[in-house]
Amino acid sequence: MQHKFARRRAGATFVRLSLVCGIAGWALASSDAMAQAPAVEEDMGQIVVTGTRPIAESEAAALEIQKNWDSLVTVAASDSVGRLPDQNIAQAASRLPGISVERDQGQARYINLRGAPKTWTTLSFDGINVVSPEGRDARFDSIPSAIAGKIIVSKAVTPDMPGETVAGNVNVITRSAFDYDGFHLAGKGGLGFAELGDKREYEGALVVSDRFQTGIGEIGVLLSGSYYERNMVTDNFENDYEQVSQDRRPGYQSRFWAHEAENKLYRLTRKNWSVSGRVDWKPDADNSISLRSVYTIFTDDEARDNYRFDLDDRQGDLVANTAACPTTVNTTPTTSGYADVCIGNTPQQGAVYGIDIRQRSTLRAFRQSIFTNTLAGDHEFADGWKLSWVGNYTESKDDRSVVGEATWDSPSTRTLRPTVAYDFSDPNLSRLTLYRTLQLASPTRYTAGAQVTAIDDFTKPLSGFTVLDAVDTTKAYTGRVVLARELEHATLKAGFQYDRRTKTADEQQITLNAAQAATIMPTDYNQFSTDQAFLGKIPMGYTFRYFDTDKMRAASAAARAAYAFTPNTGNNYRVREEVFAGFLMGTVNYDWGSAVGGVRVEHIRNHGFATGVTAEASQTLAFPSLHINYNIDDRKKLRLSFNSGAARADYDQMRPNVVISDLGEGSISGGNPAVKPERAYGVDAYFEWYVKPQGYLMVGAFYKHVEDVLYRQSRVFNSHAPDGDGFDRSTYIFTGIANGGSGRIYGMEAAAQFQLEPWTESLGLPSFLGGFGISANVTLNNSRVEKPGVDGIPARKVRLPGTSDFVYNIGGYYEKYGLSLRLQYQNRSKWLDTIADTLADAGDTYWDSDDELDFSARYAVTKNFEIYFDASNLLNHPGRRFSDPGSLLTATGIPSKSTTGQTIEWERFGRRYTGGIRVTF
């Protein structure tokens, strides 16, 4: 977005961030200078911030940008991006008001703006929307915070922003050589460790820039690079619940049994690289041309030992019976014990006899990259005419390849399988105790024998081996031209933008059965594993052996040499999207403030292709908006806005093919080329007070009406079209994107930001107390949308996925005498993850409340040299996902008992500590 700052009576005022910046935007100062208050002076119509106190000055600069913006934004400027242990853009932005994150393996990945779904947030580099490697779900963990000079988060959409921006846009402003007075060099190097598994972390960054006066104008050149490596392990357990068709004893309607219990034991190495370059040419005061390239890479090398206990392996042993029965414990049942209340088993505690261990040893090599290249120009002409133009090419890749996955399964003989005593009564622990399985005199009766500690004492023959090559590539082209005219009290803009995005999914696989797999690797797991001790801390109730990653790579190489890949045609597709957009907008300046209004019109064409199938669709949408910025005085503003947008389904959700699985009860998943975008119309009312001499208060309310809500629907397929190979697939469950009904989300947010320095003298406080500062923000939400009835489940009201009832951040800092300390806490309440259409999977799923406490310390030894220490995830609270069938039971007329909160996923990641040095010249 190109922004024109609000006019003052004496003329336009521009903000220039003249911080002595480091790689993540830090500013260093000498110890003596740190004692001074931040200096902000006016010079020839510019506000110049001189580098004396990094946190205070960055906050002041960010607030100045925010105050003068023509719509509702929040800004993380310069040093604020690097003042906490924020290695990616999601974590850095999460400190701002109204922003929460969704995490993966403890790392912030997706951004929710003001509680809205993550699909409503778009990502931009220098104002150009960038397609994430995953698609429309913009992943921010693949973007290092080191590339950002500042982050501008727009919460109210203007006509010059793409219509797919519903909740808002996160605009990463890359650094330019013109941000500095002349030659600039900054570097960073550090190392650390994660306490869980005692794993190492490494980070480094470098930026070099200079400005050159030439005969054709001034040229600025900037080069930067960054590297971050995080080695870690994860504590994990997962339970998948279901209603059991054979369980018909009284109370069965609200009973949900864990049909599978598992541990996923991760060994991870995650890395972020970034390389960026920028050349700016200013031939004169009225013209500038910029060439920018950013290349970011995120890799996730994952070794996962997965032990799955198939508790419902012999579900058919149980015969449906509606009569009540005694529930005393019986350790010699005629059934396997699964879902059998008549032997004393309950969904929380019990025993299952002779079950299958389904073990998976998986080595993945995920790689996501974004390569974006922009050529842009800004030109001013006589009579107030301005022209800006942009051309961009971006290529995003999502490599989901699996180096190798070996499978090991228990034999069919029940006495070679374990008996498992389970206890799921603690939501933070899945207790599994393993025993030998003994057959009694009756051939259908089994009991538990001696306890077994080492799971590898059970026979688990090699059953298969898989190699997957899967790469999704998205190529995007953007061209934009904007013509503006400056009038005495107004600015008029007209623009045209063309976007073409093509996503191609290419999957191929080698799948080997047990006999084939035996030709490339050992069939005895003990010969495929190591003696390394368990690296986590969760009490699992059994010991195991990690698989050997070198032997996995050797097996993969052997499989590639001996066998051919086969395309996964059900997952291969190409989707192309073209957007023709035009907008008209005007900014009118008054003595009391400004008004910005206009409309954007987009014509969208979609074309999908899969093997033997094509689909096309088109639509024209209009997005009006109006923003009023009322200056109560020179420090207080009232902002009112109306805006609209449309979130389109992701590219893979619009593909014209399906994937069929005949395993178990069978399933079908696929795309829906005819799905409509979900429309949103919102209003905002905000009051901002930029307290003099330093401080900030904000309170605001927002409301959005939503139509044609997008959600993943599951229903019976009810068609014989995909039948074949002897399978009747009409009863399979189909899962795909669908439109729901209408709804709304509304809420309020408030923020405060203060530093004690300006008031120490008037309050009679010692000068050293002036180093204290505080920032806090809170967002409250309420969302409800209509979910249509499916397969006998009536229509009902649900939350919007990804919305928390509240989100808040609170932090304090101390900055004086060269010392900088900062402590930050953030918390969000539970949020809806998936919406259920049937009771098959125990209802809707939620992520439990999430919080994190981080600490950072810096000390400026000299104005050029700084040492730092960061501590992350100090509370080490787990991530927990749970199922809640309550609303479905109520919708079907079944009284909802105490079934809420059945844990289906639990992970803990440990604390992390990093230290190092920063230099600036």
XYZ file of C-alpha atoms in Angstrom, residues 344-768:
425
model
C -15.645 -52.474 33.735
C -14.039 -50.483 30.931
C -14.859 -46.784 30.579
C -13.690 -44.256 27.977
C -11.190 -42.982 30.577
C -9.836 -46.220 32.072
C -9.697 -49.880 31.208
C -7.777 -52.630 29.403
C -7.773 -53.961 25.854
C -6.384 -57.437 25.164
C -4.178 -58.404 22.225
C -4.095 -55.228 20.149
C -2.026 -54.243 17.094
C 1.024 -51.976 17.355
C 1.206 -49.935 14.154
C 4.696 -48.463 14.199
C 5.932 -45.877 11.689
C 9.528 -44.722 11.302
C 9.398 -41.566 9.182
C 12.158 -39.309 7.903
C 10.864 -36.142 6.245
C 12.680 -33.355 4.465
C 10.250 -30.453 4.195
C 11.416 -27.344 2.387
C 9.473 -24.149 1.755
C 10.837 -21.220 -0.203
C 9.696 -17.828 -1.440
C 11.615 -16.053 -4.203
C 10.082 -12.654 -4.886
C 11.410 -10.024 -7.286
C 9.991 -6.539 -7.655
C 10.720 -3.641 -9.972
C 8.924 -0.473 -8.894
C 8.928 3.209 -9.703
C 7.487 6.437 -8.314
C 7.323 9.625 -10.351
C 6.030 13.132 -9.673
C 5.020 15.539 -12.436
C 3.814 19.098 -12.696
C 0.373 20.140 -11.424
C 0.350 17.493 -8.689
C 0.302 14.404 -10.900
C 1.979 11.225 -9.596
C 2.541 7.853 -11.199
C 3.607 4.663 -9.481
C 4.080 1.273 -11.073
C 5.086 -2.193 -9.921
C 6.001 -5.441 -11.613
C 6.519 -8.554 -9.528
C 7.344 -12.211 -10.056
C 7.147 -14.593 -7.111
C 7.786 -18.303 -7.038
C 6.805 -20.255 -3.937
C 7.612 -23.905 -3.400
C 6.307 -26.351 -0.842
C 8.390 -29.535 -0.871
C 6.568 -32.114 1.267
C 8.815 -35.015 0.390
C 9.341 -38.031 2.640
C 12.839 -39.477 2.432
C 11.515 -42.784 3.682
C 8.841 -44.304 5.864
C 9.145 -47.856 7.170
C 6.097 -49.551 8.695
C 6.138 -52.294 11.300
C 2.971 -54.093 12.400
C 2.110 -56.709 14.981
C 1.348 -60.173 13.608
C -2.201 -61.513 13.628
C -1.500 -63.968 16.456
C -2.960 -62.287 19.540
C -0.515 -63.854 21.998
C 2.293 -62.058 20.143
C 0.520 -58.748 20.652
C 0.393 -56.580 23.766
C -2.427 -56.127 26.202
C -2.738 -52.425 27.028
C -4.053 -50.927 30.244
C -5.027 -47.325 29.496
C -5.746 -44.340 31.713
C -6.869 -41.131 29.994
C -8.368 -39.479 33.089
C -5.575 -36.869 33.220
C -5.973 -34.459 30.276
C -2.210 -33.846 30.336
C -1.053 -37.470 30.275
C -1.909 -40.613 28.341
C -0.947 -43.547 30.552
C -0.337 -46.810 28.698
C 0.965 -49.916 30.464
C 1.952 -52.918 28.325
C 1.572 -56.603 29.223
C 2.000 -59.934 27.542
C -1.244 -61.408 26.218
C -2.079 -64.894 27.480
C -4.681 -67.207 25.925
C -6.905 -69.095 28.368
C -8.467 -72.522 27.914
C -11.282 -71.059 25.901
C -9.911 -70.008 22.474
C -11.782 -66.716 22.683
C -10.663 -65.691 26.165
C -7.462 -63.771 26.879
C -5.906 -62.137 29.903
C -2.909 -59.989 30.792
C 0.416 -61.608 31.590
C 3.685 -60.092 32.780
C 4.304 -56.379 32.322
C 6.609 -55.452 29.438
C 8.691 -52.268 29.621
C 10.581 -52.339 26.294
C 8.115 -52.098 23.419
C 10.638 -53.647 21.028
C 10.343 -56.922 22.970
C 7.104 -57.414 21.046
C 7.394 -58.853 17.558
C 6.708 -56.219 14.911
C 7.662 -57.493 11.445
C 8.508 -55.062 8.659
C 5.310 -54.544 6.644
C 6.197 -51.898 4.048
C 8.344 -49.009 2.893
C 7.421 -45.741 1.153
C 9.331 -42.945 -0.544
C 7.416 -39.783 -1.472
C 8.456 -36.947 -3.770
C 5.866 -34.179 -3.464
C 6.414 -30.576 -4.554
C 3.795 -27.834 -4.919
C 4.953 -24.877 -7.010
C 3.100 -21.562 -7.251
C 4.168 -19.002 -9.841
C 2.647 -15.556 -9.471
C 2.861 -12.481 -11.691
C 1.637 -9.052 -10.597
C 1.467 -5.796 -12.519
C 0.083 -2.600 -11.019
C -0.206 1.001 -12.210
C -1.549 3.817 -10.022
C -2.156 7.373 -11.179
C -2.718 10.045 -8.524
C -3.567 13.739 -8.643
C -2.792 16.081 -5.757
C -5.386 18.828 -5.421
C -5.467 21.651 -2.908
C -7.359 19.660 -0.283
C -7.622 16.219 -1.786
C -5.825 13.377 -3.514
C -7.492 11.275 -6.182
C -6.198 7.844 -7.188
C -7.047 5.403 -9.929
C -5.308 2.097 -10.362
C -5.285 -1.169 -12.245
C -3.775 -4.445 -11.098
C -3.389 -7.812 -12.779
C -2.521 -10.997 -10.870
C -1.941 -14.415 -12.346
C -1.196 -17.297 -10.003
C -0.700 -20.906 -11.059
C -0.273 -23.667 -8.514
C 0.950 -27.076 -9.678
C 0.962 -30.092 -7.380
C 3.230 -32.962 -8.417
C 3.358 -36.128 -6.309
C 4.979 -39.459 -7.059
C 5.649 -42.370 -4.788
C 7.452 -45.665 -4.369
C 5.367 -48.115 -2.332
C 6.916 -51.440 -1.348
C 5.248 -54.402 0.338
C 6.938 -56.461 3.041
C 8.773 -58.761 0.631
C 10.026 -55.878 -1.517
C 11.028 -53.814 1.519
C 13.066 -56.752 2.827
C 15.378 -56.430 -0.199
C 16.521 -52.904 0.784
C 16.610 -52.882 4.595
C 16.671 -55.069 7.730
C 13.419 -56.785 8.668
C 14.392 -56.801 12.355
C 13.750 -53.365 13.835
C 16.561 -53.821 16.364
C 18.986 -53.815 13.417
C 17.420 -50.611 12.061
C 17.550 -48.619 15.298
C 20.028 -47.047 17.707
C 20.784 -47.341 21.423
C 20.190 -43.629 22.082
C 18.173 -42.975 25.229
C 14.804 -41.225 25.122
C 15.416 -37.484 24.722
C 12.046 -36.280 26.030
C 10.585 -36.129 29.519
C 6.987 -37.314 29.168
C 6.332 -40.573 31.095
C 5.187 -42.959 28.338
C 5.017 -46.219 30.297
C 7.390 -48.012 27.930
C 10.854 -47.632 26.430
C 11.713 -47.704 22.742
C 14.601 -47.349 20.303
C 14.951 -44.424 17.871
C 15.340 -45.472 14.255
C 18.719 -44.814 12.620
C 18.412 -41.895 10.204
C 21.513 -42.938 8.238
C 20.045 -46.396 7.667
C 16.770 -44.781 6.574
C 18.603 -42.684 3.975
C 20.454 -45.770 2.758
C 17.171 -47.669 2.402
C 15.643 -44.751 0.515
C 18.582 -44.633 -1.898
C 18.283 -48.376 -2.480
C 14.550 -48.106 -3.145
C 15.095 -45.293 -5.645
C 17.730 -47.343 -7.442
C 15.661 -50.524 -7.652
C 12.066 -49.320 -8.093
C 10.217 -46.727 -10.171
C 8.058 -43.885 -8.906
C 4.316 -43.984 -9.579
C 2.340 -40.716 -9.873
C -0.280 -40.078 -7.190
C -2.863 -38.952 -9.738
C -5.454 -38.164 -7.096
C -3.181 -35.511 -5.597
C -1.792 -34.074 -8.852
C -3.480 -30.989 -10.238
C -2.963 -27.534 -11.646
C -5.065 -24.540 -10.628
C -4.739 -21.133 -12.274
C -6.263 -17.951 -10.923
C -6.418 -14.624 -12.734
C -7.581 -11.417 -11.083
C -8.307 -8.244 -13.059
C -8.739 -5.395 -10.585
C -9.389 -1.702 -10.838
C -9.966 0.838 -8.111
C -10.932 4.465 -7.600
C -10.317 6.219 -4.309
C -10.020 9.680 -2.937
C -8.551 11.278 0.168
C -10.107 14.566 1.219
C -8.337 16.664 3.854
C -10.279 18.892 6.214
C -9.336 21.096 9.134
C -10.628 18.327 11.378
C -8.881 15.416 9.643
C -9.456 13.369 6.506
C -11.830 11.003 4.734
C -10.702 8.166 2.480
C -13.203 6.349 0.305
C -13.575 4.423 -2.885
C -14.327 1.107 -4.480
C -12.344 -1.790 -5.854
C -13.760 -4.107 -8.528
C -12.233 -7.528 -9.197
C -12.994 -10.014 -11.934
C -11.697 -13.471 -10.990
C -11.166 -16.373 -13.353
C -10.363 -19.861 -12.060
C -9.234 -22.807 -14.157
C -8.553 -26.237 -12.683
C -7.009 -29.244 -14.379
C -6.453 -32.814 -13.180
C -6.113 -36.105 -15.020
C -9.050 -36.212 -17.418
C -10.940 -33.424 -15.633
C -11.131 -29.668 -16.143
C -13.237 -27.016 -14.439
C -13.675 -23.285 -14.932
C -15.432 -20.553 -12.987
C -15.513 -16.766 -12.960
C -16.953 -14.036 -10.787
C -16.986 -10.243 -10.504
C -16.978 -8.663 -7.044
C -17.039 -5.067 -5.808
C -15.422 -3.929 -2.555
C -16.421 -0.455 -1.323
C -14.796 1.135 1.701
C -14.826 4.422 3.617
C -12.469 5.648 6.353
C -12.930 8.810 8.431
C -10.053 10.110 10.555
C -11.228 12.838 12.927
C -8.609 14.839 14.845
C -10.114 15.771 18.188
C -6.894 17.692 18.758
C -3.271 17.249 17.711
C -2.928 14.223 20.008
C -6.335 12.536 19.896
C -7.940 10.810 16.902
C -11.251 9.148 16.239
C -11.284 6.625 13.389
C -14.452 5.278 11.769
C -14.447 2.896 8.828
C -16.540 0.656 6.644
C -14.771 -2.019 4.595
C -15.458 -5.217 2.681
C -13.570 -8.225 1.388
C -13.882 -11.799 0.151
C -11.808 -14.794 1.253
C -11.465 -17.319 -1.541
C -10.957 -21.043 -1.022
C -7.396 -22.301 -1.189
C -6.041 -23.609 -4.474
C -6.032 -27.287 -3.495
C -9.606 -26.891 -2.242
C -10.684 -25.808 -5.736
C -8.984 -28.655 -7.602
C -11.351 -30.738 -9.765
C -10.278 -34.231 -8.582
C -10.679 -36.506 -5.571
C -8.566 -38.948 -3.573
C -10.151 -42.301 -2.677
C -9.029 -44.513 0.215
C -10.522 -48.004 0.589
C -8.842 -48.561 3.958
C -11.019 -49.035 7.023
C -14.537 -47.736 6.403
C -13.330 -45.850 3.309
C -13.033 -42.140 2.606
C -13.056 -39.683 -0.284
C -11.529 -36.208 -0.227
C -11.262 -33.622 -2.936
C -11.820 -30.135 -4.222
C -14.873 -28.079 -5.087
C -14.315 -25.794 -8.103
C -17.798 -24.291 -7.695
C -17.319 -23.126 -4.108
C -18.092 -19.440 -3.545
C -15.815 -17.023 -1.640
C -16.935 -16.006 1.809
C -17.896 -12.342 1.891
C -17.316 -10.022 4.839
C -18.565 -6.489 5.518
C -17.111 -4.685 8.504
C -17.269 -1.477 10.513
C -14.669 -0.136 12.945
C -14.747 2.643 15.539
C -11.474 3.505 17.314
C -10.218 6.205 19.642
C -6.456 6.874 19.775
C -4.648 9.142 22.201
C -0.978 9.871 21.594
C -0.143 11.095 25.076
C 2.291 13.995 25.388
C 5.245 13.863 25.887
C 5.358 10.084 25.365
C 2.685 7.401 25.524
C -0.254 5.861 23.764
C -3.796 4.808 24.619
C -6.253 3.130 22.263
C -9.701 1.607 22.532
C -11.874 0.425 19.686
C -14.736 -1.794 18.574
C -15.267 -3.761 15.373
C -18.015 -5.783 13.708
C -18.023 -7.966 10.604
C -20.986 -9.610 8.911
C -20.007 -12.802 7.072
C -21.807 -14.633 4.256
C -21.172 -18.027 2.598
C -18.745 -19.082 5.323
C -16.131 -21.571 4.121
C -15.612 -24.727 6.155
C -14.508 -28.325 5.652
C -17.606 -30.466 5.305
C -17.853 -34.205 5.878
C -20.850 -36.135 4.539
C -21.838 -39.472 3.053
C -20.875 -39.425 -0.655
C -24.261 -40.881 -1.774
C -23.140 -41.638 -5.337
C -21.936 -44.758 -7.110
C -19.849 -42.756 -9.593
C -16.493 -43.641 -7.976
C -17.353 -47.360 -7.551
C -14.800 -49.837 -8.896
C -12.398 -52.644 -8.030
C -15.241 -54.403 -6.246
C -15.861 -51.514 -3.826
C -19.216 -49.818 -3.210
C -18.028 -46.305 -2.397
C -21.413 -44.616 -2.140
C -21.313 -44.929 1.659
C -17.802 -43.489 2.025
C -17.405 -40.232 3.932
C -16.541 -37.362 1.587
C -14.553 -34.421 2.953
C -14.100 -31.146 1.096
C -14.607 -27.408 1.199
C -18.187 -26.123 1.274
C -20.152 -22.948 1.937
C -22.064 -22.525 5.146
C -24.537 -19.860 6.118
C -24.090 -16.329 7.384
C -22.812 -15.050 10.689
C -20.838 -12.344 12.402
C -17.795 -11.576 14.482
C -17.542 -8.559 16.746
C -15.385 -7.383 19.587
C -13.242 -4.673 21.052
C -9.576 -4.045 21.651
C -7.561 -1.733 23.836
C -3.872 -0.901 24.106
C -1.586 1.187 26.275
C 2.079 2.064 25.949
C 4.022 4.240 28.403
C 7.538 5.055 29.473
C 8.289 6.617 32.868
C 11.179 8.831 31.729
C 9.133 11.953 30.801
C 7.488 12.064 34.265
C 10.284 11.167 36.684
C 11.222 14.784 37.447
C 7.641 16.007 37.919
C 6.900 13.035 40.184
C 10.063 13.558 42.201
C 11.420 10.120 41.334
C 15.104 9.166 41.027
C 16.365 9.422 37.449
C 17.245 5.716 37.208
